[in-house]
Coordinates of C-alpha atoms in Angstrom, one line a residue:
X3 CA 17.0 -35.1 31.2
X4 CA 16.4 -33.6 34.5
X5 CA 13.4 -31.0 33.6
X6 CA 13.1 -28.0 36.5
X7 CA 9.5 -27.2 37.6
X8 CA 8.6 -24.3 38.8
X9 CA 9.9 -23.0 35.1
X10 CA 8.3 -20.7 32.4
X11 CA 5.1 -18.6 33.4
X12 CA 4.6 -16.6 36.2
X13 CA 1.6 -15.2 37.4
X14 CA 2.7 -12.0 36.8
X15 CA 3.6 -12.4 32.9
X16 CA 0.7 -14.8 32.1
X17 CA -1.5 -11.7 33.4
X18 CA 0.5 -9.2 31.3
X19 CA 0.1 -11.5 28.0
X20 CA -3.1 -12.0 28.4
X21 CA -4.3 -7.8 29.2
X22 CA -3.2 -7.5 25.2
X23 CA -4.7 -10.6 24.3
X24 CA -8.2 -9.3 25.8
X25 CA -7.7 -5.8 24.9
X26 CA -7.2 -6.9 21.3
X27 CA -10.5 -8.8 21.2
X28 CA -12.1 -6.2 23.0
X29 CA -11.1 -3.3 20.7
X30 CA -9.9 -4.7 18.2
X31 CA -6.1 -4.1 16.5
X32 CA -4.4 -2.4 16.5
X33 CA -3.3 -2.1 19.7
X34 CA -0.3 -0.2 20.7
X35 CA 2.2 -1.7 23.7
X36 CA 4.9 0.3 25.3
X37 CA 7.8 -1.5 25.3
X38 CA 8.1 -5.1 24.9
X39 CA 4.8 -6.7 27.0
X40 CA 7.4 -8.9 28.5
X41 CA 11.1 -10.1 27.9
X42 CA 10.6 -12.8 25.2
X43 CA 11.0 -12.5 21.3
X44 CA 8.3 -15.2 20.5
X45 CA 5.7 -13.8 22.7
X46 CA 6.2 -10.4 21.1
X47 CA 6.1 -11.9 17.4
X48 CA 2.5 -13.9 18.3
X49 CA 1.3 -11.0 19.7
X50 CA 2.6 -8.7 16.4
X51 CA 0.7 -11.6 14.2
X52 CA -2.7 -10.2 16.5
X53 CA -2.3 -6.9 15.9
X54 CA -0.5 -5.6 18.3
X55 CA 2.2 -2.9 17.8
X56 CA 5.2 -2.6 20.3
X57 CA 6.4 0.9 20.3
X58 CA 9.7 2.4 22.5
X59 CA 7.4 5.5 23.9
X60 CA 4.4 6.9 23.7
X61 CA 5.0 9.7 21.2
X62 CA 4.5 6.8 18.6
X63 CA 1.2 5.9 19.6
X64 CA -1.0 7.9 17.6
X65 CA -3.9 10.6 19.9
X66 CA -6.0 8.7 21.5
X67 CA -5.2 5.5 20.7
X68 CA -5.2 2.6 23.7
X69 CA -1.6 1.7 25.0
X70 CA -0.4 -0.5 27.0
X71 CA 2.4 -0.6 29.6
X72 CA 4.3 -3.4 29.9
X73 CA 4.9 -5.9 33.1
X74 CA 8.0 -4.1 33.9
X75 CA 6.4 -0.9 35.2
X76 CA 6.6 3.1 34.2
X77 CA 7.9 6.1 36.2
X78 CA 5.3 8.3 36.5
X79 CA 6.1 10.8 34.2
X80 CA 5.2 8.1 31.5
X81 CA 1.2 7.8 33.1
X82 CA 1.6 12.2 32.4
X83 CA 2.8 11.4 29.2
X84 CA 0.0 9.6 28.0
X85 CA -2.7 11.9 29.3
X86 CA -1.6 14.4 27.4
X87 CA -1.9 12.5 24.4
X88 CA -5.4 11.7 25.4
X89 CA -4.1 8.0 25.2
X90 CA -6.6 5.1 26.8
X91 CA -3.7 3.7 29.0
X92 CA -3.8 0.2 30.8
X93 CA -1.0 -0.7 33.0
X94 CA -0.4 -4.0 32.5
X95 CA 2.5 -3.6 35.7
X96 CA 3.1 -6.4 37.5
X97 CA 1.8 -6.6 41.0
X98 CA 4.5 -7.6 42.7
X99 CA 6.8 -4.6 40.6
X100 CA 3.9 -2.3 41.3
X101 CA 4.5 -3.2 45.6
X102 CA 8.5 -2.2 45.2
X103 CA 6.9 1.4 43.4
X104 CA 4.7 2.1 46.5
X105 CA 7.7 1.2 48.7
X106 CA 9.9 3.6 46.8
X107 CA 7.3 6.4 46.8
X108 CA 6.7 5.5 50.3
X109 CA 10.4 5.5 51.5
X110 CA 10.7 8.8 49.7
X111 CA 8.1 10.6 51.6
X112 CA 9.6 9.8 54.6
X113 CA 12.8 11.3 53.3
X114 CA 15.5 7.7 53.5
X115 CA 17.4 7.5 51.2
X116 CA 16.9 4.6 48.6
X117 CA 19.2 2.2 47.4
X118 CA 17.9 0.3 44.4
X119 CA 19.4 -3.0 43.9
X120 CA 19.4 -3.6 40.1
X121 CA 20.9 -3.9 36.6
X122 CA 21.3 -0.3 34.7
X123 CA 19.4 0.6 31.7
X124 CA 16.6 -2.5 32.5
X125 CA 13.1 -1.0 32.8
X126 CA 12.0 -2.1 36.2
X127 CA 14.4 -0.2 37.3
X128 CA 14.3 2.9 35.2
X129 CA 10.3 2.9 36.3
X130 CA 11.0 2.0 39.7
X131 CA 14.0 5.3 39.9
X132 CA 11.4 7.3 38.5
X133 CA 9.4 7.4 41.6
X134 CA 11.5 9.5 43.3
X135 CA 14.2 10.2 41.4
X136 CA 15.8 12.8 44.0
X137 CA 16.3 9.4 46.5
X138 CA 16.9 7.0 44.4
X139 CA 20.3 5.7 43.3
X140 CA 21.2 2.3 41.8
X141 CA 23.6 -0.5 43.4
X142 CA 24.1 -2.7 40.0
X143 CA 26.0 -5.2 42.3
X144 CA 28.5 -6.1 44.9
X145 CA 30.8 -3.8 43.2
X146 CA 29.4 -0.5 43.2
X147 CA 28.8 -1.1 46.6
X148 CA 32.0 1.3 46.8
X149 CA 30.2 4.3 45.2
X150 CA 27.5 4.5 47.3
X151 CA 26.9 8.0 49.0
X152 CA 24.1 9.0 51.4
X153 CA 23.2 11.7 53.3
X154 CA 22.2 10.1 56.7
X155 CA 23.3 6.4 57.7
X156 CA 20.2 6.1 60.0
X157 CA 18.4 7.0 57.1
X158 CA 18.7 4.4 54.4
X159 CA 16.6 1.7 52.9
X160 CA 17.9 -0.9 50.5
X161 CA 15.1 -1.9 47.5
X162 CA 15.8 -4.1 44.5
X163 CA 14.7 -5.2 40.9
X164 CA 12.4 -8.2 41.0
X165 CA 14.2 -10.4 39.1
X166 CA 17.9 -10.2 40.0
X167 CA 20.0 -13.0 40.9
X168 CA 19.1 -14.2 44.8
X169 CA 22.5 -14.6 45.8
X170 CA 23.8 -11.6 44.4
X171 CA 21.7 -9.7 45.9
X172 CA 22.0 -11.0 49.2
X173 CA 26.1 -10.9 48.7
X174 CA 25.0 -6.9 47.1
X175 CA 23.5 -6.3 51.0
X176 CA 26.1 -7.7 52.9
X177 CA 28.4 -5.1 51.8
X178 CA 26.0 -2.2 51.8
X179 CA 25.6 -3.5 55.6
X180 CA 29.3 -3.6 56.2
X181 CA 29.3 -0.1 55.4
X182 CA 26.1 1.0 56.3
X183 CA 25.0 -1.0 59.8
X184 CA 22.1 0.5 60.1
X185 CA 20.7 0.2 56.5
X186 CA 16.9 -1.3 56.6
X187 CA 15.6 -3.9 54.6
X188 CA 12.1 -3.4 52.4
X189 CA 9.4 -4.5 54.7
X190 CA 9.2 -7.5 52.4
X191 CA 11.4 -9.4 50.1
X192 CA 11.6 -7.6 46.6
X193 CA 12.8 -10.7 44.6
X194 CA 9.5 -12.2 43.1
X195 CA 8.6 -15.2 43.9
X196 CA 8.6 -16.5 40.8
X197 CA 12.5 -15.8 40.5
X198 CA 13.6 -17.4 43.8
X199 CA 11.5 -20.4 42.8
X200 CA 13.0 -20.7 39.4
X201 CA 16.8 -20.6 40.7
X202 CA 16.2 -22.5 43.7
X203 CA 15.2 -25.6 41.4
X204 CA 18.1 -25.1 39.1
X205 CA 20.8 -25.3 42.0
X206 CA 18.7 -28.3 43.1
X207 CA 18.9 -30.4 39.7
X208 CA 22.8 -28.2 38.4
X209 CA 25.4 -30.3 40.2
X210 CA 24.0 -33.6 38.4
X211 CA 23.8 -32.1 34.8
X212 CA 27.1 -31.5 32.8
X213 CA 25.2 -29.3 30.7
X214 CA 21.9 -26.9 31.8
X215 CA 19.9 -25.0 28.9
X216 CA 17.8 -22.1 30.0
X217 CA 14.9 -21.4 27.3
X218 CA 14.6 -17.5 27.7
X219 CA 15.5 -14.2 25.5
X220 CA 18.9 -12.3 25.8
X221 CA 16.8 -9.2 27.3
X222 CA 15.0 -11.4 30.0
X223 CA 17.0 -10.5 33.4
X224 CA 15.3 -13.5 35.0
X225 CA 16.6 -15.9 32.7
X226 CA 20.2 -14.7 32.0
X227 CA 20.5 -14.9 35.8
X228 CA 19.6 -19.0 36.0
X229 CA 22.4 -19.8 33.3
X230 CA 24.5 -17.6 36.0
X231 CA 23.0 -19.8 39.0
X232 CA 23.4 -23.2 37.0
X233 CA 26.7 -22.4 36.6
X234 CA 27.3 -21.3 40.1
X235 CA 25.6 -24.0 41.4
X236 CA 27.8 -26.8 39.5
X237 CA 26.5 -27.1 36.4
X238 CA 29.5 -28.0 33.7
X239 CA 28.3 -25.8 30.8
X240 CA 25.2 -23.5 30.8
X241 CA 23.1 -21.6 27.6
X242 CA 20.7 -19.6 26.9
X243 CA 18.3 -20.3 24.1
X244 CA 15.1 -18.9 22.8
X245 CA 14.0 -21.6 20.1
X246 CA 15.3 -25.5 20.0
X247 CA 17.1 -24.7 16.6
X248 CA 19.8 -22.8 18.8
X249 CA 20.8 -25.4 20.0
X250 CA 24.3 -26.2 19.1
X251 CA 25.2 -30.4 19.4
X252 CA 28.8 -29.8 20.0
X253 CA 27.2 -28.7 23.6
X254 CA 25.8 -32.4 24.1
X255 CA 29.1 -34.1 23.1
X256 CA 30.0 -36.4 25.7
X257 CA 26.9 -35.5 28.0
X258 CA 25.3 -37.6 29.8
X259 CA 23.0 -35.3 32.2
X260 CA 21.3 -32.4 30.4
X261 CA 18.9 -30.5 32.9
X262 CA 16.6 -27.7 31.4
X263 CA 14.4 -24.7 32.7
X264 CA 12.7 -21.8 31.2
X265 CA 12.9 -18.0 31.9
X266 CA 9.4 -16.5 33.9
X267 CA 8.5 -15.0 30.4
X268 CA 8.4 -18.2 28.4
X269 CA 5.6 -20.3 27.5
X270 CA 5.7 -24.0 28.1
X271 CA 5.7 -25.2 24.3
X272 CA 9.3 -23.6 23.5
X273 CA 10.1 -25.7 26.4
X274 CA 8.5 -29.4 25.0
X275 CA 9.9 -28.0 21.6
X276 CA 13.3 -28.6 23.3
X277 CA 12.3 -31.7 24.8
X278 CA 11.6 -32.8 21.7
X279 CA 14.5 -32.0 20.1
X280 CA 16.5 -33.6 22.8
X281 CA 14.5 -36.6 22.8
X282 CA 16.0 -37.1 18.8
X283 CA 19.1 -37.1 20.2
X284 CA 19.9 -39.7 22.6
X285 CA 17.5 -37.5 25.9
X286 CA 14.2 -39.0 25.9
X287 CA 14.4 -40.3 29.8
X288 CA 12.9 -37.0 31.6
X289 CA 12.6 -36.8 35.3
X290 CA 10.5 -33.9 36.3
X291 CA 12.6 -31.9 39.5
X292 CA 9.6 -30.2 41.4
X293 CA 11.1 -28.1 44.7
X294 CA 7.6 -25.9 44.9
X295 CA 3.9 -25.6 43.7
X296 CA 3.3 -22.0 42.6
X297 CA -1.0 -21.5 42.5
X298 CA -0.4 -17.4 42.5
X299 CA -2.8 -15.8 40.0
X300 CA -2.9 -12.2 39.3
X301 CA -6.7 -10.8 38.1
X302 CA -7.0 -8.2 35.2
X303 CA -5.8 -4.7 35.1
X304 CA -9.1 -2.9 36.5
X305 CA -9.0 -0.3 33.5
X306 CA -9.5 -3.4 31.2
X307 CA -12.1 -5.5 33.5
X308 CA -14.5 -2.5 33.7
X309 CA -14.9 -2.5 29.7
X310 CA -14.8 -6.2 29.5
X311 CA -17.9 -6.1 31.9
X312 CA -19.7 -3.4 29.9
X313 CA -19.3 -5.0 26.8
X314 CA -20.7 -7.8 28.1
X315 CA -23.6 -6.2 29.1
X316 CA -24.3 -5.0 26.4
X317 CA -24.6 -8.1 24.6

């Protein structure tokens, strides 16, 4: 077993998960979240068992009611939304999402326009789009490269989803370049940390393993992506999993190597569930693969701190 580290957690979910966690104790259930908190069926289902409630928009959550918004970001009109409804909104967005939203707002004033780098439908992007909806359009991918249409070639900015596929992307900007010379890049890197980290590790241990398995939801971008890079990257057979059950034997016939990782949204024991369940058959010699040390942490959203610190004083 060749085990990938960084995997699971980042800082930017582990903050997210832990905003309804607080606001739960804090308030008590339920508490309403917009939107899956983050990309993961068993963190959604512990969270349900605590009293939260996941809803598709705020319409559902009842007048003045507390919401949250999930670690993949709103368009603005969705903050409106919830002031109308006299909602007690905290924006549980990650940081590093929240950066590419000032970047797009920012961009916009200055009248570029934007080409978002990203997969249709996800909600980064639709809350990222909503910005500035009148700049924005969407690049999902070397091939729609094509499509693109701006109004000034000196004018143009390329931005991108956080959790997209590193190579892609990059592949996704040389062709906007070959069209576009004088596109500019964000003033930073878009693709989280988190992400880069997470693939980097699996093209490190993929050309050993005949077969890689990702622990991660079907909805999580960021982990649909490293079953894409292991495979890329040499791996014989890739797949995606959310619980050890899934996993299928016929996929360790005649395997030798199996290397494992875990999506940014996934919490370590659905990974040592796996190990387990490997271990039974015939994989108990693990070797840890460690390409970086990730310390980030992420405080609070500030809505949620400022209670926490009155309640406390009020004790």
């Amino acid at each position: 077993m060749l085990l990938a580290k960084p995997r699971g957690y980042c800082a930017g979910v582990d903050r997210a998960v832990q905003t309804v966690e607080e606001a739960l104790k804090l308030y008590g259930a339920p508490i309403y979240v917009r939107k899956q908190i983050v990309h993961n069926k068993h963190v959604v289902q512990t969270l349900e068992a605590k009293g939260a409630i996941f809803v598709e928009e705020n319409e559902e959550v009842p007048e003045g009611a507390t919401v949250i918004f999930s670690a993949h970001g709103v368009a603005p009109e969705v903050y409106a939304q919830a002031k109308e409804r006299s909602l007690k909104a905290i924006d549980a967005t990650c940081p590093l999402v929240t950066k590419v939203h000032h970047e797009a707002r920012r961009f916009a004033q200055e009248d570029y326009d934007i080409l978002l780098i990203g997969h249709e439908g996800h909600e980064e992007v639709i809350g990222t789009a909503g910005e500035a909806p009148a700049h924005i359009q969407l690049v999902d991918g070397p091939d729609s490269v094509d499509q693109v249409t701006v109004r000034d070639p000196e004018k143009v900015v390329w931005l991108s989803q956080t959790t997209l596929s590193v190579d892609e992307t990059l592949e996704t900007v040389a062709r906007l370049k070959q069209r576009l010379p004088l596109l500019q890049s964000p003033p930073s890197d878009d693709i989280c940390y988190a992400t880069s980290n997470r693939q980097h590790v699996v093209k490190e241990i993929a050309p050993e393993c005949d077969v890689v398995i990702v622990v991660g939801s079907r909805n999580s971008s960021n982990s649909v992506r490293l079953v894409e890079v292991a495979l890329d990257a040499g791996a014989r057979a890739g797949h995606l999993v959310d619980f050890a059950h899934e996993i299928d034997d016929a996929w360790l016939a005649g395997a030798r190597t199996v290397g494992l990782t875990s999506g940014a949204s996934v919490p370590d024991d659905l990974v040592q569930e796996v190990l387990a369940h490997l271990a039974e058959r015939g994989f108990a010699d693990v070797e840890e693969i460690t390409t970086a040390d990730e310390r980030l942490t992420f405080s609070l959203p500030q809505e949620l701190k400022r209670d926490m610190k009155a309640a406390a004083a009020r004790r």
